[in-house]
Amino acid sequence: MAERDWYLINDIDSLDTPALVVYPDRVKQNIIMLIGMIDNAERLRPHVKTFKSKEAALLMMAAGITKFKCATIAEAEMLGMCHATDVLLAYQPVGPKLKRFIKLIKAYPDTHFSCLIDNAFAAGEISVSAIGNNMQITVYLDLNIGQNRTGIKPDETALQLYKDCVKLPSIIPVGLHAYDGHIHNPDFEMRKTECDEGFEPVLKLQSAIKEEGFPEPIIIAGGSPTFPIHAKRKAIECSPGTFVYWDKGYETMLSEQPFLPAALVVTRVISKPDETLICLDLGHKSIAAEKELGSRVYFINAPDLIPVSQSEEHLVMDAGKDHSYKVGDVLFGMPYHVCPTVALYERAITIENEHISGEWKNIARDRKITI
């Protein structure tokens, strides 16, 4: 089979659509490529938001990756179920979420869980909960280095918060979390410049904390766009996530990264409303729809189709006059944003040796597994 036809499924007639399909062999190749892009796999802390399945996590663990990052209690619990060694909840747990986080720590003692803080009130609440449950909780200071979403600016205020956290009983500040998800420049050198400028204050804060007599803080930095940049630094832990499945958005933007598309949406032509239009069973409920209509899905075997409209269960495409598409034709789509697309599916159908081989349950797409 030609490389351009890697996605074909010989028993496609048994697959109902729309469907999310995953190619495990390509997932394994992506994991190997990721490890090859850094000097030590111990510096990898992949984010699990993309794949949301135990099977993909276990493939990473089998390859030597022991640390992970996640954003929800369900994602953290999935990793606990896999007996992952070290899991950062890259979120500041407040209110009921803090109670769930405490229960999570108790339920999965084989996994070391940590979380983020960015203000004194939340740090105090975590400390009180830890004391009340006779445990110590590891925390990282969440830094705002330009995204303006969460975090504290890496200045004297951040230094003071770190020092205050050291004094709080039952929480242990060990590091800094610096996510630069706002940096998306397709030009690598310009992206590197932006990344370096944003990261410089983080290094200064790290030095200031060390000068206060504390152990050198661990730094967890970046996502997929800045991964190759942070990977070249010494001792920094890196947190790419999309690499495992890859998507059209990053394939287009991050041309320097060699990852393979390993997850697709499969759809069928269900109607031909006029001589130029075809309708697919790929609505908002089946593909991430936060981007504009033309940047939601790229059809590998039908790249010339032009999107016209989309609703909950339908995607209308302009195929042009005298097109040859028939009702029942199968199209293979590469999501522009695979992470929220995966969250739309209860399961991913695995394709091996060009045949359906099983399924991976996307259990961490739920808000709750057991906790």
mmCIF file of C-alpha atoms in Angstrom:
data_model
loop_
_atom_site.group_PDB
_atom_site.id
_atom_site.type_symbol
_atom_site.label_atom_id
_atom_site.label_comp_id
_atom_site.label_asym_id
_atom_site.label_seq_id
_atom_site.Cartn_x
_atom_site.Cartn_y
_atom_site.Cartn_z
ATOM 1 C CA MET A 1 0.000 0.000 0.000
ATOM 2 C CA ALA A 2 1.394 3.404 -0.930
ATOM 3 C CA GLU A 3 2.210 5.745 1.971
ATOM 4 C CA ARG A 4 -0.444 8.132 0.751
ATOM 5 C CA ASP A 5 -3.017 5.373 1.287
ATOM 6 C CA TRP A 6 -1.922 4.485 4.838
ATOM 7 C CA TYR A 7 -5.352 5.365 6.209
ATOM 8 C CA LEU A 8 -7.450 2.922 4.142
ATOM 9 C CA ILE A 9 -9.531 0.296 5.958
ATOM 10 C CA ASN A 10 -10.246 -2.933 4.081
ATOM 11 C CA ASP A 11 -13.315 -3.819 6.151
ATOM 12 C CA ILE A 12 -14.729 -0.294 6.093
ATOM 13 C CA ASP A 13 -18.206 -1.643 5.309
ATOM 14 C CA SER A 14 -18.472 -2.845 8.919
ATOM 15 C CA LEU A 15 -17.704 0.596 10.383
ATOM 16 C CA ASP A 16 -20.615 2.908 11.083
ATOM 17 C CA THR A 17 -19.958 6.607 10.737
ATOM 18 C CA PRO A 18 -19.111 9.130 11.934
ATOM 19 C CA ALA A 19 -16.255 7.357 13.694
ATOM 20 C CA LEU A 20 -12.947 8.229 15.300
ATOM 21 C CA VAL A 21 -10.243 5.813 14.177
ATOM 22 C CA VAL A 22 -6.733 5.441 15.589
ATOM 23 C CA TYR A 23 -3.723 3.735 14.029
ATOM 24 C CA PRO A 24 -1.671 2.270 16.940
ATOM 25 C CA ASP A 25 1.434 1.624 14.852
ATOM 26 C CA ARG A 26 1.611 5.310 13.977
ATOM 27 C CA VAL A 27 0.994 6.261 17.611
ATOM 28 C CA LYS A 28 4.015 4.146 18.565
ATOM 29 C CA GLN A 29 6.091 5.854 15.868
ATOM 30 C CA ASN A 30 5.102 9.265 17.234
ATOM 31 C CA ILE A 31 6.131 8.275 20.752
ATOM 32 C CA ILE A 32 9.507 7.070 19.466
ATOM 33 C CA MET A 33 9.981 10.316 17.524
ATOM 34 C CA LEU A 34 9.136 12.385 20.613
ATOM 35 C CA ILE A 35 11.710 10.571 22.723
ATOM 36 C CA GLY A 36 14.264 11.027 19.953
ATOM 37 C CA MET A 37 13.766 14.807 20.025
ATOM 38 C CA ILE A 38 15.012 15.192 23.606
ATOM 39 C CA ASP A 39 18.177 14.110 25.396
ATOM 40 C CA ASN A 40 16.440 12.212 28.205
ATOM 41 C CA ALA A 41 12.946 10.722 28.371
ATOM 42 C CA GLU A 42 12.882 11.669 32.070
ATOM 43 C CA ARG A 43 12.423 15.265 30.912
ATOM 44 C CA LEU A 44 9.161 14.417 29.167
ATOM 45 C CA ARG A 45 5.841 15.082 30.862
ATOM 46 C CA PRO A 46 3.266 14.635 28.070
ATOM 47 C CA HIS A 47 -0.186 16.147 28.443
ATOM 48 C CA VAL A 48 -2.913 13.507 28.159
ATOM 49 C CA LYS A 49 -5.675 15.877 27.002
ATOM 50 C CA THR A 50 -5.312 14.649 23.421
ATOM 51 C CA PHE A 51 -5.758 10.893 23.717
ATOM 52 C CA LYS A 52 -7.803 10.385 26.906
ATOM 53 C CA SER A 53 -7.320 6.587 26.878
ATOM 54 C CA LYS A 54 -5.451 4.141 29.087
ATOM 55 C CA GLU A 55 -4.110 2.308 26.049
ATOM 56 C CA ALA A 56 -2.212 5.321 24.709
ATOM 57 C CA ALA A 57 -0.875 6.139 28.177
ATOM 58 C CA LEU A 58 0.367 2.583 28.604
ATOM 59 C CA LEU A 59 2.171 2.754 25.240
ATOM 60 C CA MET A 60 4.044 5.822 26.512
ATOM 61 C CA MET A 61 4.866 4.125 29.786
ATOM 62 C CA ALA A 62 6.152 1.059 27.938
ATOM 63 C CA ALA A 63 8.464 3.382 25.994
ATOM 64 C CA GLY A 64 9.959 4.760 29.225
ATOM 65 C CA ILE A 65 7.842 7.861 29.892
ATOM 66 C CA THR A 66 6.961 8.054 33.595
ATOM 67 C CA LYS A 67 5.654 11.599 34.113
ATOM 68 C CA PHE A 68 2.416 13.061 32.829
ATOM 69 C CA LYS A 69 0.374 16.242 32.901
ATOM 70 C CA CYS A 70 -3.414 16.564 32.784
ATOM 71 C CA ALA A 71 -6.153 19.135 33.265
ATOM 72 C CA THR A 72 -9.081 17.248 34.808
ATOM 73 C CA ILE A 73 -9.678 14.888 37.713
ATOM 74 C CA ALA A 74 -10.874 12.243 35.247
ATOM 75 C CA GLU A 75 -7.635 12.493 33.258
ATOM 76 C CA ALA A 76 -5.679 12.215 36.509
ATOM 77 C CA GLU A 77 -7.696 9.199 37.597
ATOM 78 C CA MET A 78 -7.110 7.495 34.248
ATOM 79 C CA LEU A 79 -3.372 7.851 34.868
ATOM 80 C CA GLY A 80 -3.795 6.523 38.398
ATOM 81 C CA MET A 81 -5.535 3.489 36.942
ATOM 82 C CA CYS A 82 -2.460 2.989 34.750
ATOM 83 C CA HIS A 83 -0.150 3.217 37.810
ATOM 84 C CA ALA A 84 1.664 6.185 36.306
ATOM 85 C CA THR A 85 4.519 7.271 38.561
ATOM 86 C CA ASP A 86 4.150 11.061 38.566
ATOM 87 C CA VAL A 87 1.084 13.089 37.568
ATOM 88 C CA LEU A 88 0.676 16.871 37.606
ATOM 89 C CA LEU A 89 -2.875 18.173 37.634
ATOM 90 C CA ALA A 90 -2.119 21.340 35.668
ATOM 91 C CA TYR A 91 -5.032 23.087 37.271
ATOM 92 C CA GLN A 92 -5.623 24.838 40.571
ATOM 93 C CA PRO A 93 -8.198 22.740 42.461
ATOM 94 C CA VAL A 94 -10.742 24.866 44.321
ATOM 95 C CA GLY A 95 -14.065 24.054 45.959
ATOM 96 C CA PRO A 96 -15.424 20.569 45.216
ATOM 97 C CA LYS A 97 -12.523 19.896 42.850
ATOM 98 C CA LEU A 98 -10.118 20.128 45.795
ATOM 99 C CA LYS A 99 -12.173 17.530 47.660
ATOM 100 C CA ARG A 100 -12.035 15.260 44.610
ATOM 101 C CA PHE A 101 -8.285 15.796 44.337
ATOM 102 C CA ILE A 102 -7.850 14.653 47.953
ATOM 103 C CA LYS A 103 -9.951 11.549 47.250
ATOM 104 C CA LEU A 104 -7.873 10.877 44.134
ATOM 105 C CA ILE A 105 -4.619 10.953 46.109
ATOM 106 C CA LYS A 106 -6.051 8.496 48.623
ATOM 107 C CA ALA A 107 -7.488 6.179 45.975
ATOM 108 C CA TYR A 108 -4.286 5.787 43.943
ATOM 109 C CA PRO A 109 -1.335 5.625 46.359
ATOM 110 C CA ASP A 110 1.015 4.209 43.703
ATOM 111 C CA THR A 111 0.881 7.534 41.830
ATOM 112 C CA HIS A 112 2.425 10.765 43.082
ATOM 113 C CA PHE A 113 -0.048 13.555 42.323
ATOM 114 C CA SER A 114 0.716 17.281 42.373
ATOM 115 C CA CYS A 115 -1.214 20.405 41.366
ATOM 116 C CA LEU A 116 -0.858 24.103 40.532
ATOM 117 C CA ILE A 117 -1.321 27.214 42.661
ATOM 118 C CA ASP A 118 -1.251 30.890 41.683
ATOM 119 C CA ASN A 119 -2.640 32.719 44.733
ATOM 120 C CA ALA A 120 -2.410 32.668 48.496
ATOM 121 C CA PHE A 121 -6.083 31.862 49.105
ATOM 122 C CA ALA A 122 -6.000 28.657 47.042
ATOM 123 C CA ALA A 123 -2.661 27.666 48.576
ATOM 124 C CA GLY A 124 -4.140 28.116 52.039
ATOM 125 C CA GLU A 125 -7.187 26.028 51.189
ATOM 126 C CA ILE A 126 -5.003 23.222 49.842
ATOM 127 C CA SER A 127 -2.871 23.375 52.975
ATOM 128 C CA VAL A 128 -5.907 23.127 55.263
ATOM 129 C CA SER A 129 -7.294 20.171 53.298
ATOM 130 C CA ALA A 130 -3.928 18.414 53.362
ATOM 131 C CA ILE A 131 -3.635 18.884 57.132
ATOM 132 C CA GLY A 132 -7.166 17.592 57.641
ATOM 133 C CA ASN A 133 -6.401 14.478 55.633
ATOM 134 C CA ASN A 134 -2.965 13.831 57.140
ATOM 135 C CA MET A 135 -1.096 14.168 53.866
ATOM 136 C CA GLN A 136 1.405 16.396 52.106
ATOM 137 C CA ILE A 137 0.622 17.800 48.688
ATOM 138 C CA THR A 138 3.251 18.820 46.166
ATOM 139 C CA VAL A 139 2.511 22.058 44.329
ATOM 140 C CA TYR A 140 3.948 24.017 41.414
ATOM 141 C CA LEU A 141 3.637 27.767 41.059
ATOM 142 C CA ASP A 142 1.587 28.508 37.935
ATOM 143 C CA LEU A 143 3.152 31.406 36.015
ATOM 144 C CA ASN A 144 1.485 33.753 33.556
ATOM 145 C CA ILE A 145 4.071 34.311 30.838
ATOM 146 C CA GLY A 146 1.787 35.904 28.275
ATOM 147 C CA GLN A 147 -1.316 33.797 27.746
ATOM 148 C CA ASN A 148 -3.278 35.732 30.385
ATOM 149 C CA ARG A 149 -5.408 32.741 31.244
ATOM 150 C CA THR A 150 -4.184 31.614 34.653
ATOM 151 C CA GLY A 151 -1.068 32.090 36.726
ATOM 152 C CA ILE A 152 0.910 34.795 38.466
ATOM 153 C CA LYS A 153 3.469 36.958 36.696
ATOM 154 C CA PRO A 154 7.045 35.766 37.307
ATOM 155 C CA ASP A 155 8.166 38.732 39.374
ATOM 156 C CA GLU A 156 8.671 39.664 43.037
ATOM 157 C CA THR A 157 5.045 38.833 43.780
ATOM 158 C CA ALA A 158 5.584 35.287 42.547
ATOM 159 C CA LEU A 159 8.752 34.993 44.613
ATOM 160 C CA GLN A 160 6.862 36.075 47.718
ATOM 161 C CA LEU A 161 4.065 33.599 47.051
ATOM 162 C CA TYR A 162 6.595 30.794 46.676
ATOM 163 C CA LYS A 163 8.231 31.783 49.977
ATOM 164 C CA ASP A 164 4.832 31.953 51.680
ATOM 165 C CA CYS A 165 3.945 28.490 50.390
ATOM 166 C CA VAL A 166 7.137 27.063 51.852
ATOM 167 C CA LYS A 167 5.873 28.180 55.271
ATOM 168 C CA LEU A 168 2.432 26.631 54.856
ATOM 169 C CA PRO A 169 2.076 23.236 56.550
ATOM 170 C CA SER A 170 1.430 20.098 54.520
ATOM 171 C CA ILE A 171 2.097 21.591 51.074
ATOM 172 C CA ILE A 172 5.470 21.339 49.398
ATOM 173 C CA PRO A 173 6.316 23.796 46.605
ATOM 174 C CA VAL A 174 8.815 22.148 44.273
ATOM 175 C CA GLY A 175 8.695 24.032 41.020
ATOM 176 C CA LEU A 176 7.347 26.408 38.410
ATOM 177 C CA HIS A 177 4.826 25.784 35.645
ATOM 178 C CA ALA A 178 5.193 28.008 32.576
ATOM 179 C CA TYR A 179 2.747 27.278 29.756
ATOM 180 C CA ASP A 180 3.229 29.402 26.640
ATOM 181 C CA GLY A 181 0.197 28.231 24.683
ATOM 182 C CA HIS A 182 -0.291 31.683 23.171
ATOM 183 C CA ILE A 183 2.814 31.305 20.974
ATOM 184 C CA HIS A 184 1.769 29.978 17.562
ATOM 185 C CA ASN A 185 4.030 31.675 15.040
ATOM 186 C CA PRO A 186 4.523 29.309 12.061
ATOM 187 C CA ASP A 187 7.980 30.778 11.483
ATOM 188 C CA PHE A 188 10.195 28.705 13.766
ATOM 189 C CA GLU A 189 12.843 31.359 14.367
ATOM 190 C CA MET A 190 10.224 33.972 15.275
ATOM 191 C CA ARG A 191 8.492 31.431 17.499
ATOM 192 C CA LYS A 192 11.810 30.710 19.206
ATOM 193 C CA THR A 193 12.413 34.414 19.797
ATOM 194 C CA GLU A 194 8.972 34.834 21.367
ATOM 195 C CA CYS A 195 9.477 31.703 23.460
ATOM 196 C CA ASP A 196 12.902 32.767 24.718
ATOM 197 C CA GLU A 197 11.658 36.244 25.640
ATOM 198 C CA GLY A 198 8.732 34.818 27.589
ATOM 199 C CA PHE A 199 10.899 32.242 29.325
ATOM 200 C CA GLU A 200 13.659 34.579 30.502
ATOM 201 C CA PRO A 201 11.689 35.865 33.547
ATOM 202 C CA VAL A 202 11.006 32.242 34.536
ATOM 203 C CA LEU A 203 14.727 31.527 34.700
ATOM 204 C CA LYS A 204 15.261 34.692 36.732
ATOM 205 C CA LEU A 205 12.551 33.631 39.174
ATOM 206 C CA GLN A 206 14.101 30.185 39.455
ATOM 207 C CA SER A 207 17.458 31.788 40.307
ATOM 208 C CA ALA A 208 15.858 34.136 42.832
ATOM 209 C CA ILE A 209 14.186 31.235 44.627
ATOM 210 C CA LYS A 210 17.479 29.368 44.748
ATOM 211 C CA GLU A 211 19.245 32.466 46.097
ATOM 212 C CA GLU A 212 16.740 32.513 48.957
ATOM 213 C CA GLY A 213 18.250 29.198 50.063
ATOM 214 C CA PHE A 214 15.535 26.896 48.699
ATOM 215 C CA PRO A 215 16.197 23.874 46.461
ATOM 216 C CA GLU A 216 16.304 24.783 42.770
ATOM 217 C CA PRO A 217 12.701 24.676 41.523
ATOM 218 C CA ILE A 218 11.797 22.240 38.775
ATOM 219 C CA ILE A 219 10.500 24.002 35.656
ATOM 220 C CA ILE A 220 7.719 22.457 33.571
ATOM 221 C CA ALA A 221 7.370 24.426 30.358
ATOM 222 C CA GLY A 222 5.645 24.666 27.024
ATOM 223 C CA GLY A 223 3.306 22.656 24.856
ATOM 224 C CA SER A 224 3.575 21.393 21.286
ATOM 225 C CA PRO A 225 4.545 24.614 19.427
ATOM 226 C CA THR A 226 7.480 25.364 21.743
ATOM 227 C CA PHE A 227 8.490 21.784 22.517
ATOM 228 C CA PRO A 228 11.537 21.709 20.200
ATOM 229 C CA ILE A 229 12.746 24.942 21.815
ATOM 230 C CA HIS A 230 12.361 23.898 25.447
ATOM 231 C CA ALA A 231 13.740 20.438 24.611
ATOM 232 C CA LYS A 232 17.118 22.067 23.919
ATOM 233 C CA ARG A 233 17.289 23.640 27.377
ATOM 234 C CA LYS A 234 18.928 21.862 30.294
ATOM 235 C CA ALA A 235 16.788 20.136 32.921
ATOM 236 C CA ILE A 236 13.455 21.643 31.779
ATOM 237 C CA GLU A 237 10.500 19.225 31.744
ATOM 238 C CA CYS A 238 8.490 19.470 28.507
ATOM 239 C CA SER A 239 4.768 18.889 28.075
ATOM 240 C CA PRO A 240 3.696 18.357 24.460
ATOM 241 C CA GLY A 241 0.399 16.559 23.965
ATOM 242 C CA THR A 242 -0.896 16.642 20.397
ATOM 243 C CA PHE A 243 2.120 14.687 19.077
ATOM 244 C CA VAL A 244 0.462 11.371 19.956
ATOM 245 C CA TYR A 245 -2.276 11.742 17.288
ATOM 246 C CA TRP A 246 -1.184 14.963 15.537
ATOM 247 C CA ASP A 247 -3.646 17.066 13.574
ATOM 248 C CA LYS A 248 -3.962 19.237 10.498
ATOM 249 C CA GLY A 249 -3.605 22.478 12.451
ATOM 250 C CA TYR A 250 -0.194 21.596 13.837
ATOM 251 C CA GLU A 251 0.899 19.785 10.696
ATOM 252 C CA THR A 252 0.402 23.070 8.847
ATOM 253 C CA MET A 253 1.814 25.338 11.542
ATOM 254 C CA LEU A 254 4.696 23.267 12.922
ATOM 255 C CA SER A 255 6.410 22.035 9.781
ATOM 256 C CA GLU A 256 9.649 21.368 11.687
ATOM 257 C CA GLN A 257 8.005 18.598 13.729
ATOM 258 C CA PRO A 258 7.894 15.170 12.020
ATOM 259 C CA PHE A 259 4.898 13.590 13.740
ATOM 260 C CA LEU A 260 2.455 11.429 11.783
ATOM 261 C CA PRO A 261 -1.310 11.814 11.695
ATOM 262 C CA ALA A 262 -2.489 8.836 13.729
ATOM 263 C CA ALA A 263 -6.169 9.605 14.357
ATOM 264 C CA LEU A 264 -8.839 10.433 11.782
ATOM 265 C CA VAL A 265 -12.576 10.911 11.574
ATOM 266 C CA VAL A 266 -14.348 8.712 9.068
ATOM 267 C CA THR A 267 -17.539 9.961 7.449
ATOM 268 C CA ARG A 268 -19.884 9.007 4.605
ATOM 269 C CA VAL A 269 -21.789 10.863 1.933
ATOM 270 C CA ILE A 270 -25.417 10.571 3.030
ATOM 271 C CA SER A 271 -27.146 12.899 0.562
ATOM 272 C CA LYS A 272 -26.733 14.929 -2.637
ATOM 273 C CA PRO A 273 -29.122 17.886 -2.186
ATOM 274 C CA ASP A 274 -28.321 19.353 -5.624
ATOM 275 C CA GLU A 275 -25.927 18.896 -8.537
ATOM 276 C CA THR A 276 -22.956 20.446 -6.745
ATOM 277 C CA LEU A 277 -23.522 19.753 -3.047
ATOM 278 C CA ILE A 278 -22.933 16.623 -1.003
ATOM 279 C CA CYS A 279 -23.841 16.113 2.638
ATOM 280 C CA LEU A 280 -21.694 14.156 5.112
ATOM 281 C CA ASP A 281 -22.619 12.705 8.495
ATOM 282 C CA LEU A 282 -20.007 14.842 10.255
ATOM 283 C CA GLY A 283 -21.717 17.539 12.268
ATOM 284 C CA HIS A 284 -20.724 19.691 15.239
ATOM 285 C CA LYS A 285 -21.097 16.617 17.463
ATOM 286 C CA SER A 286 -18.419 14.753 15.506
ATOM 287 C CA ILE A 287 -15.617 17.248 14.816
ATOM 288 C CA ALA A 288 -14.292 20.124 16.907
ATOM 289 C CA ALA A 289 -16.189 23.194 15.728
ATOM 290 C CA GLU A 290 -14.464 26.048 17.556
ATOM 291 C CA LYS A 291 -12.563 27.108 14.423
ATOM 292 C CA GLU A 292 -14.093 28.750 11.374
ATOM 293 C CA LEU A 293 -15.866 26.414 8.955
ATOM 294 C CA GLY A 294 -12.938 26.012 6.574
ATOM 295 C CA SER A 295 -10.553 24.981 9.363
ATOM 296 C CA ARG A 296 -12.327 22.092 11.038
ATOM 297 C CA VAL A 297 -11.456 19.054 8.941
ATOM 298 C CA TYR A 298 -9.201 18.227 5.999
ATOM 299 C CA PHE A 299 -10.238 15.263 3.879
ATOM 300 C CA ILE A 300 -7.184 13.273 2.862
ATOM 301 C CA ASN A 301 -8.953 11.538 -0.020
ATOM 302 C CA ALA A 302 -11.069 14.561 -1.009
ATOM 303 C CA PRO A 303 -8.904 17.677 -0.530
ATOM 304 C CA ASP A 304 -10.793 19.797 -3.072
ATOM 305 C CA LEU A 305 -14.132 19.776 -1.285
ATOM 306 C CA ILE A 306 -15.249 23.189 -0.046
ATOM 307 C CA PRO A 307 -17.320 23.405 3.155
ATOM 308 C CA VAL A 308 -20.631 25.236 2.839
ATOM 309 C CA SER A 309 -22.435 24.731 6.136
ATOM 310 C CA GLN A 310 -22.469 22.565 9.236
ATOM 311 C CA SER A 311 -25.087 21.686 11.822
ATOM 312 C CA GLU A 312 -25.294 19.160 14.635
ATOM 313 C CA GLU A 313 -25.278 16.018 12.483
ATOM 314 C CA HIS A 314 -24.512 17.285 8.969
ATOM 315 C CA LEU A 315 -21.652 18.833 7.018
ATOM 316 C CA VAL A 316 -22.501 20.184 3.567
ATOM 317 C CA MET A 317 -19.667 20.392 1.046
ATOM 318 C CA ASP A 318 -19.453 21.871 -2.432
ATOM 319 C CA ALA A 319 -18.022 19.224 -4.776
ATOM 320 C CA GLY A 320 -18.447 21.256 -7.970
ATOM 321 C CA LYS A 321 -20.370 20.413 -11.111
ATOM 322 C CA ASP A 322 -19.995 16.987 -12.685
ATOM 323 C CA HIS A 323 -18.474 15.529 -9.516
ATOM 324 C CA SER A 324 -18.354 11.766 -9.105
ATOM 325 C CA TYR A 325 -19.281 11.423 -5.436
ATOM 326 C CA LYS A 326 -22.010 8.888 -4.634
ATOM 327 C CA VAL A 327 -24.161 8.350 -1.583
ATOM 328 C CA GLY A 328 -22.256 5.907 0.612
ATOM 329 C CA ASP A 329 -18.777 7.077 -0.375
ATOM 330 C CA VAL A 330 -16.345 7.113 2.532
ATOM 331 C CA LEU A 331 -14.138 10.102 3.342
ATOM 332 C CA PHE A 332 -11.201 10.179 5.756
ATOM 333 C CA GLY A 333 -10.821 13.454 7.617
ATOM 334 C CA MET A 334 -7.868 14.837 9.539
ATOM 335 C CA PRO A 335 -9.138 17.146 12.309
ATOM 336 C CA TYR A 336 -7.599 20.586 12.506
ATOM 337 C CA HIS A 337 -7.877 20.306 16.297
ATOM 338 C CA VAL A 338 -7.775 16.702 17.400
ATOM 339 C CA CYS A 339 -7.916 17.185 21.193
ATOM 340 C CA PRO A 340 -11.545 18.403 21.464
ATOM 341 C CA THR A 341 -12.489 16.112 18.583
ATOM 342 C CA VAL A 342 -11.447 13.052 20.598
ATOM 343 C CA ALA A 343 -13.609 14.326 23.461
ATOM 344 C CA LEU A 344 -16.673 13.954 21.218
ATOM 345 C CA TYR A 345 -16.212 10.180 20.958
ATOM 346 C CA GLU A 346 -16.752 7.521 23.588
ATOM 347 C CA ARG A 347 -14.264 5.262 21.853
ATOM 348 C CA ALA A 348 -11.597 5.240 19.177
ATOM 349 C CA ILE A 349 -11.693 2.338 16.753
ATOM 350 C CA THR A 350 -8.217 0.884 16.260
ATOM 351 C CA ILE A 351 -6.959 0.079 12.768
ATOM 352 C CA GLU A 352 -4.092 -2.382 12.379
ATOM 353 C CA ASN A 353 -2.886 -4.109 9.224
ATOM 354 C CA GLU A 354 -5.590 -2.192 7.345
ATOM 355 C CA HIS A 355 -8.380 -3.814 9.372
ATOM 356 C CA ILE A 356 -10.500 -2.933 12.405
ATOM 357 C CA SER A 357 -8.759 -4.563 15.359
ATOM 358 C CA GLY A 358 -10.558 -3.264 18.433
ATOM 359 C CA GLU A 359 -11.228 -0.064 20.328
ATOM 360 C CA TRP A 360 -9.700 2.280 22.889
ATOM 361 C CA LYS A 361 -12.217 3.743 25.322
ATOM 362 C CA ASN A 362 -11.714 7.501 25.723
ATOM 363 C CA ILE A 363 -12.589 7.229 29.403
ATOM 364 C CA ALA A 364 -11.036 10.555 30.383
ATOM 365 C CA ARG A 365 -13.431 12.449 28.114
ATOM 366 C CA ASP A 366 -15.919 12.181 30.962
ATOM 367 C CA ARG A 367 -16.002 14.665 33.808
ATOM 368 C CA LYS A 368 -15.992 11.749 36.234
ATOM 369 C CA ILE A 369 -14.774 8.170 36.126
ATOM 370 C CA THR A 370 -15.268 7.071 39.753
ATOM 371 C CA ILE A 371 -14.118 10.091 41.775
#
